[in-house]
Every structure is written in structure tokens, then in C-alpha cells.
Coordinates of C-alpha atoms and ligand atoms in Angstrom, one line a residue:
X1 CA 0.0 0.0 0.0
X2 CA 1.4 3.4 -0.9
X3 CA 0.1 6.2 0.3
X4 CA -0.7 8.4 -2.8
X5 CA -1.3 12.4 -3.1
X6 CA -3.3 12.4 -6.5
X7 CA -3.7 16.1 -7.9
X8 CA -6.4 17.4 -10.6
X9 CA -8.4 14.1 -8.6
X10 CA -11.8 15.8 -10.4
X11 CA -10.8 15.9 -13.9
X12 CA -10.9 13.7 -16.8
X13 CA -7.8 12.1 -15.9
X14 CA -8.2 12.4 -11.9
X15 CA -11.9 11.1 -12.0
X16 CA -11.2 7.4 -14.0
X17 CA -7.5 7.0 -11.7
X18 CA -9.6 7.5 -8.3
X19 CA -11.5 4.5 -7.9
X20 CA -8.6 2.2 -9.5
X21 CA -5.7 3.5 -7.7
X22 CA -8.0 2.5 -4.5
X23 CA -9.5 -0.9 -5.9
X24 CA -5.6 -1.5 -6.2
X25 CA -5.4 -1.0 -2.2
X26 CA -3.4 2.4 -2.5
X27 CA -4.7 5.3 -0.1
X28 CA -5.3 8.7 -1.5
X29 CA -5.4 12.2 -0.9
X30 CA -6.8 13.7 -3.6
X31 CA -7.1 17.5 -4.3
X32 CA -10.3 18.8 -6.4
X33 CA -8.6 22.3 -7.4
X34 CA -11.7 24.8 -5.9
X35 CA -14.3 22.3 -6.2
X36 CA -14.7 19.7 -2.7
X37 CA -14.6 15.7 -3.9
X38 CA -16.8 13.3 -1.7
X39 CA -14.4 10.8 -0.6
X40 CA -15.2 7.5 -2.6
X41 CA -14.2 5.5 0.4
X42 CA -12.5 5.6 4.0
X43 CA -9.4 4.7 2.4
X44 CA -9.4 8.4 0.1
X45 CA -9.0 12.1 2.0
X46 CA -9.7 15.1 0.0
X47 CA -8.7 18.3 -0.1
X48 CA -9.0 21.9 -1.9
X49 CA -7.4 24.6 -3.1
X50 CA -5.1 26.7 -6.2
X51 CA -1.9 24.6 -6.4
X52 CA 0.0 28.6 -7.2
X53 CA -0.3 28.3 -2.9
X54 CA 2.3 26.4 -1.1
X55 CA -0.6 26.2 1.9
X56 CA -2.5 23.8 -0.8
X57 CA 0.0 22.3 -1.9
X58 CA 1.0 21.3 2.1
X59 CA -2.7 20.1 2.6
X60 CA -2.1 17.4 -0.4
X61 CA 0.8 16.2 -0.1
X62 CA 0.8 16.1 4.3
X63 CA 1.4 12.3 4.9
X64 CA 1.8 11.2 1.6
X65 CA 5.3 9.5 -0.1
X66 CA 4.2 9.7 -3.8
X67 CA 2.5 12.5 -6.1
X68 CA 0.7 11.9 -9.4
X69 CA 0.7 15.3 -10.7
X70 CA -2.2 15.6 -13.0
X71 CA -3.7 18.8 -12.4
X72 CA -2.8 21.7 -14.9
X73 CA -3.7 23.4 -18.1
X74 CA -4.4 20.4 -20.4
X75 CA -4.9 21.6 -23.8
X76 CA -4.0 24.8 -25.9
X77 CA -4.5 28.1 -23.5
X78 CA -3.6 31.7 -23.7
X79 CA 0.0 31.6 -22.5
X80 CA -0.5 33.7 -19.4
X81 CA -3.0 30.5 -18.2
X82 CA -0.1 28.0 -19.1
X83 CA 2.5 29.7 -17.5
X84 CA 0.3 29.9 -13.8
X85 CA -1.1 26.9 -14.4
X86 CA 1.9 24.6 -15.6
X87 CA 4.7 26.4 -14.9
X88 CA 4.1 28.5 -11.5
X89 CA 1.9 25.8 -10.3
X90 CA 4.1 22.9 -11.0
X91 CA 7.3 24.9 -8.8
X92 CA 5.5 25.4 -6.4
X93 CA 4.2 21.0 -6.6
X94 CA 7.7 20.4 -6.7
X95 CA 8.9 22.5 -3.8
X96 CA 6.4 20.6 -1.6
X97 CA 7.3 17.5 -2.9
X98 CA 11.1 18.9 -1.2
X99 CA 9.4 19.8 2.0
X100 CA 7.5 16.7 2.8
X101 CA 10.2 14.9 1.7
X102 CA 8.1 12.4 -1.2
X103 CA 9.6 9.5 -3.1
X104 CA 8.7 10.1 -6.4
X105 CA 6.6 12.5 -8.6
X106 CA 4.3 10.8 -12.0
X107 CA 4.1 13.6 -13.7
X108 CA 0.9 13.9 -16.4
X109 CA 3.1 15.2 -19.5
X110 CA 1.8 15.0 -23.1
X111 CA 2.7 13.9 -26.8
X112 CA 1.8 17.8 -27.8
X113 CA 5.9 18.5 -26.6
X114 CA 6.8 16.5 -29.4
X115 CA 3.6 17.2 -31.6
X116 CA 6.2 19.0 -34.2
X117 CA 7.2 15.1 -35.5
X118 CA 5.9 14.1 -38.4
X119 CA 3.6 10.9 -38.4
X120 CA 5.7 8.9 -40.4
X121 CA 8.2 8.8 -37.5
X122 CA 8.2 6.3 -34.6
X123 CA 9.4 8.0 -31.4
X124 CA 11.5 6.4 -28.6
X125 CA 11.8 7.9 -25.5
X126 CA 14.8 9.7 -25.6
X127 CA 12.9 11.6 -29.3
X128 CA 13.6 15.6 -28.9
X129 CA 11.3 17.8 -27.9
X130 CA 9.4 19.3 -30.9
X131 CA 6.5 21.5 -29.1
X132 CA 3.4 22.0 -31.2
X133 CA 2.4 24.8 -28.6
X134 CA 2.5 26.7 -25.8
X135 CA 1.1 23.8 -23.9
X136 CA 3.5 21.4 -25.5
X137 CA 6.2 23.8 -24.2
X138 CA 4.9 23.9 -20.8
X139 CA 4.8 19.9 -20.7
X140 CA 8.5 20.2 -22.3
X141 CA 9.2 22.7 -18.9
X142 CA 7.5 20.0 -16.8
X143 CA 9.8 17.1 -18.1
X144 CA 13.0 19.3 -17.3
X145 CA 11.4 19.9 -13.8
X146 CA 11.0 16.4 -12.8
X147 CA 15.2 15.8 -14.5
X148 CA 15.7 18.5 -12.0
X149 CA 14.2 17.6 -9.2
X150 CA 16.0 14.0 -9.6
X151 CA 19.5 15.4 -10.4
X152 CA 19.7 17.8 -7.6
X153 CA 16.8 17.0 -4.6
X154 CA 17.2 13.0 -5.1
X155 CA 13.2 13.1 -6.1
X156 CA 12.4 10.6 -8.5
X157 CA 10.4 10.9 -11.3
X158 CA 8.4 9.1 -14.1
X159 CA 7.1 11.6 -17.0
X160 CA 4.3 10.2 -19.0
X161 CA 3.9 11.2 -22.1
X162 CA 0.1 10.9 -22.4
X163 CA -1.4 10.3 -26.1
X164 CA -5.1 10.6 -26.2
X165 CA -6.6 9.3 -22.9
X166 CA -10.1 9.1 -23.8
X167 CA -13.3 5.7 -23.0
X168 CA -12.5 4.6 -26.7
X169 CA -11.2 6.4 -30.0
X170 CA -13.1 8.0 -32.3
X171 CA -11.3 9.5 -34.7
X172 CA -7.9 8.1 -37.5
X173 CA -5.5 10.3 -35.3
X174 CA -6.3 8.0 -32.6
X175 CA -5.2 4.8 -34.1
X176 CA -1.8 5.9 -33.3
X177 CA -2.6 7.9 -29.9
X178 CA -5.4 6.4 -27.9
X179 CA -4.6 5.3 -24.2
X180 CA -7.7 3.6 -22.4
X181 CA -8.5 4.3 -19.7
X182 CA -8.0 0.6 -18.2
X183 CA -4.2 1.3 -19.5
X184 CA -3.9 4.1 -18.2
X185 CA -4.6 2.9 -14.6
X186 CA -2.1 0.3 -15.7
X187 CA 0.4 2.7 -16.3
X188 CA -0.1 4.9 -13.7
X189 CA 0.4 1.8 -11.8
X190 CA 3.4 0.5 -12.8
X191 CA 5.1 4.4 -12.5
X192 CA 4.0 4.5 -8.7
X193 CA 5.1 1.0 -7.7
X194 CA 8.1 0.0 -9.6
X195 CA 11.9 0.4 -9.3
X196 CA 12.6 3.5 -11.5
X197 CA 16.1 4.6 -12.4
X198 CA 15.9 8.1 -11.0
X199 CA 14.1 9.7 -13.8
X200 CA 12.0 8.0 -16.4
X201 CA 10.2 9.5 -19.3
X202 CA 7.4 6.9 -21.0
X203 CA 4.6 7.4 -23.4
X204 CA 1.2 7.3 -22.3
X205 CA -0.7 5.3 -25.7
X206 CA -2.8 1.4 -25.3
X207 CA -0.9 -1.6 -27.7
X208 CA -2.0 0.6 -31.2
X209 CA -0.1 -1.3 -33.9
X210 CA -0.4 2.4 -35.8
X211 CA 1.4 3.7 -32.3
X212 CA 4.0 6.6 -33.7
X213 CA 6.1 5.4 -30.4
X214 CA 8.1 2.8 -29.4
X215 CA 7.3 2.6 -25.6
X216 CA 10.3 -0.3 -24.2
X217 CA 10.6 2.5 -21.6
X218 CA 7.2 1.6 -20.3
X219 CA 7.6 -2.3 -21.2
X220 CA 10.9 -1.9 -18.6
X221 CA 8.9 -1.1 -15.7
X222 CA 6.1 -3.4 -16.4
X223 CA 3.9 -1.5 -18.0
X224 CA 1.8 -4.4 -20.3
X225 CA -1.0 -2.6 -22.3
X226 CA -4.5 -4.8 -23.2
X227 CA -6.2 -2.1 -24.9
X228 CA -6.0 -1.2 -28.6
X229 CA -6.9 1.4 -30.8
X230 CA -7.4 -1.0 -33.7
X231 CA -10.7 -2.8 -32.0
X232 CA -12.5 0.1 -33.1
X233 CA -10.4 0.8 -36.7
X234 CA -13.3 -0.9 -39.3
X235 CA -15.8 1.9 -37.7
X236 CA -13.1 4.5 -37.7
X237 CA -11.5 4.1 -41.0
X238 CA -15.4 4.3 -42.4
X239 CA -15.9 8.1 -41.2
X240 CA -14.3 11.0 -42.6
X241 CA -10.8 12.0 -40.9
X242 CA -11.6 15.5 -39.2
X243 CA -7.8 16.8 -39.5
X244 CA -7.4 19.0 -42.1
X245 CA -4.4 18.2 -44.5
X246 CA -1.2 19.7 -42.4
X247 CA -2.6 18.6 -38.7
X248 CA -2.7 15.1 -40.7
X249 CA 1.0 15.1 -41.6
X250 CA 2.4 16.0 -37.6
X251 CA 2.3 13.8 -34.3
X252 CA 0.4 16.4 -32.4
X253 CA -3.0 16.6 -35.3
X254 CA -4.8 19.7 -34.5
X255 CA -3.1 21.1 -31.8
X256 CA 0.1 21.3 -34.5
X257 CA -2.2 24.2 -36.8
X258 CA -3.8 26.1 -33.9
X259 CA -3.3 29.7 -33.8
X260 CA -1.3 30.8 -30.8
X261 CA -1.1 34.2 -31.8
X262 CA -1.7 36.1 -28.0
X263 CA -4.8 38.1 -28.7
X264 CA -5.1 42.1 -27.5
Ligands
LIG301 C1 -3.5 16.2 -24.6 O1 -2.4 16.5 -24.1 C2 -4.7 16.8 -24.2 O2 -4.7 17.0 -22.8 C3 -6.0 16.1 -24.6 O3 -7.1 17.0 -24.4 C4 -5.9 15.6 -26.0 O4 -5.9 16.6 -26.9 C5 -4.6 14.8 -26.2 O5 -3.5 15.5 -25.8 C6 -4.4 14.3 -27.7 O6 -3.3 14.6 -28.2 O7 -5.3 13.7 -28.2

């Protein structure tokens, strides 16, 4: 049993890793962000509050010996957002991850720091960074954080690179970056429990034969997907692809030809 702090506990991410991190026998303290959780069970303690104050950050990590950081800006924001959100925010995670002296940090990254690859490529983990963003950047910043964190404060940390976490896919971009959500327990799983080598960066995608990464990083700490994206390819491949022709060519798909442009 390992006493867990799980942040961003009510979002997408947060709300399917509750209940499994607990049917796996882990205990949790999981912070909602402003809104209260209800406690799924007696072995789960919740908490509140804006990650930006060390005071919250205290309240969710007090007792706790490893963080999976999943709270953040998760998709393509004004930079001003990304920057408090996943940049001042995650300092301030990783500072009291220092003071209460935790084991390790999972750290929710994304393929959008590497969206800039084209889709004829298959990644491993050590790929460069290729941003398709502003979030992508901040993700890239969150990856160097946890190298940090590891090379100076003896934290350790496992970065995953997290495709397209979503029930099931629904679109010919996810063939290659679908993660379900039973796999994604999985791998959240294997990157709290298992020996890791300091710092670990993995990619967060199901067994998708179309996969644009080659994930032995994950396979080396156990991580064994049984999901895949190409159940669902005969229904897929018969709708139209919504990417228009450029977002089709690059890892990232739509994120890769949004307009960051900051706006007056
Ligand atoms: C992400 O990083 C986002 O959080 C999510 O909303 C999806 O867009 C996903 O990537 C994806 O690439 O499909």
C-alpha cells in the first residue's frame, strides 16, 4: 500500500485513476482544485485549493510518499493561463514534494511536446522535444522539472507522455494515440510501484499497432497494455478524418495548426 497524493483528482484524468488506484489498495489524498470531492471511500481524503499556494499544496501532499501530478492546463491556452497553471503551479508541486520529503513524482506530460514530429516517425523515449504549442512547451518545462528535481533533490520521477486518454477512440488520429483508460490505470500503476532509475520518461498510448512510439521505456517497468486502438479501426476508418491536410502530416493533429497568436 502506498500512500498516494493524486492532484487534478476531479478531472478527466483524476476522476477514472480514483476509484482504480483505490481498488488496487493504494490510499489517497486527492485534491479537487476549488471544487470539494466526496471521498469515494474511507481509504481516500480530500482536499481543496489553487496549487499557485504552497498552503494547498501542504494540505495534499501532508502524509503522503508519492505525487501523481495531474492537475494543470491540459490543452491549448492563452500563454499567461499556461504559464500559472503549468509552470508556477508545477514549482511550487515540486517544492512541496522537497518539504515533505516524497519518493517520487508521476508527472501527467503529453505527446503535444513533441507534436512537431511528423507521423511517419516512430518515437522512442529519448525523441527531442518538438513542441506543437504553448502547452507542449509547458509539458516540455514539466519534463526538465522532474530531470531536476532528480538530479539535484534525489526526487524521483516518471514523465508520461500521455497520447489521447479518452473511454474509446473516435477519430484516424487516434489509431496511433489512444490510451484507455483501463491502460492508463495500468500505467499509472506500474510508474508509482516500480523500481525506476531516478528519472523515467514513457509514453502514455494502449498496444496501437499504428502507435508513432516505441514505448520499451514503459515495457521496462512493467507496464503491459491490453487495450488497442485498432478494435475500433473498421468503424473508424469508415468516417471522414476531421484533421485538415497539415494537422494530418504531424504527431500532435490539431493542436500542430492552432493559432497561438496572444490576442489584445
Ligand atoms: C493532450 O495532451 C490533451 O490533454 C488532450 O485533451 C488531447 O488533446 C490529447 O493530448 C491528444 O493529443 O489527443
Amino acid at each position: 500500500m502506498i500512500r498516494i497524493a493524486l492532484s487534478g483528482a476531479g478531472g478527466q484524468i483524476g476522476t477514472v485513476l480514483r476509484p482504480r488506484l483505490l481498488a488496487a489498495g493504494h490510499s489517497l489524498r486527492s485534491g479537487g482544485g476549488p471544487s470539494r470531492l466526496e471521498p469515494l471511500s474511507d481509504a481516500e481524503a480530500v482536499t481543496t485549493g489553487d496549487l499557485r499556494d504552497p498552503d494547498a499544496v501542504d494540505r495534499l501532499l501532508a502524509g503522503t510518499e508519492v505525487l501523481v501530478h495531474m492537475a494543470g492546463t491540459s490543452v491549448e491556452r492563452p500563454l499567461p493561463e499556461v504559464i500559472e497553471n503549468n509552470l508556477v503551479a508545477l514549482h511550487q508541486v515540486y517544492e512541496g514534494a522537497r518539504r515533505h520529503r516524497l519518493r517520487r513524482v508521476v508527472f501527467a506530460s503529453s505527446n503535444h511536446a513533441f507534436g512537431m514530429h511528423p507521423v511517419t516517425e516512430r518515437l522512442t523515449a529519448d525523441a527531442p522535444f518538438r513542441p506543437d504549442g504553448v502547452y507542449g512547451l509547458s509539458k516540455a518545462w514539466g519534463e526538465g522539472m522532474g530531470r531536476m528535481y532528480w538530479d539535484r533533490h534525489g526526487i524521483e520521477g516518471v514523465a508520461l507522455r500521455i497520447g489521447s486518454a479518452l473511454p474509446r477512440p473516435t477519430e484516424f488520429r487516434h489509431l496511433s494515440t489512444w490510451l484507455g483508460h483501463d491502460d492508463l490505470a495500468r500505467l499509472v500503476l506500474c510508474s508509482v510501484t516500480a523500481p525506476v532509475p531516478g528519472y523515467l520518461a514513457v509514453w502514455g498510448v494502449s498496444d496501437n499497432p499504428r502507435s508513432y512510439w516505441d514505448n520499451a521505456a514503459a515495457a521496462a517497468i512493467g507496464y503491459r497494455p491490453a487495450q488497442s486502438a485498432e478494435d475500433y479501426a473498421a468503424e473508424i476508418l469508415a468516417r471522414e478524418n476531421p484533421l485538415d491536410p497539415v494537422a494530418r502530416t504531424l504527431q500532435g493533429g490539431g493542436f500542430a495548426t492552432m493559432d497561438y497568436t496572444p490576442q489584445e
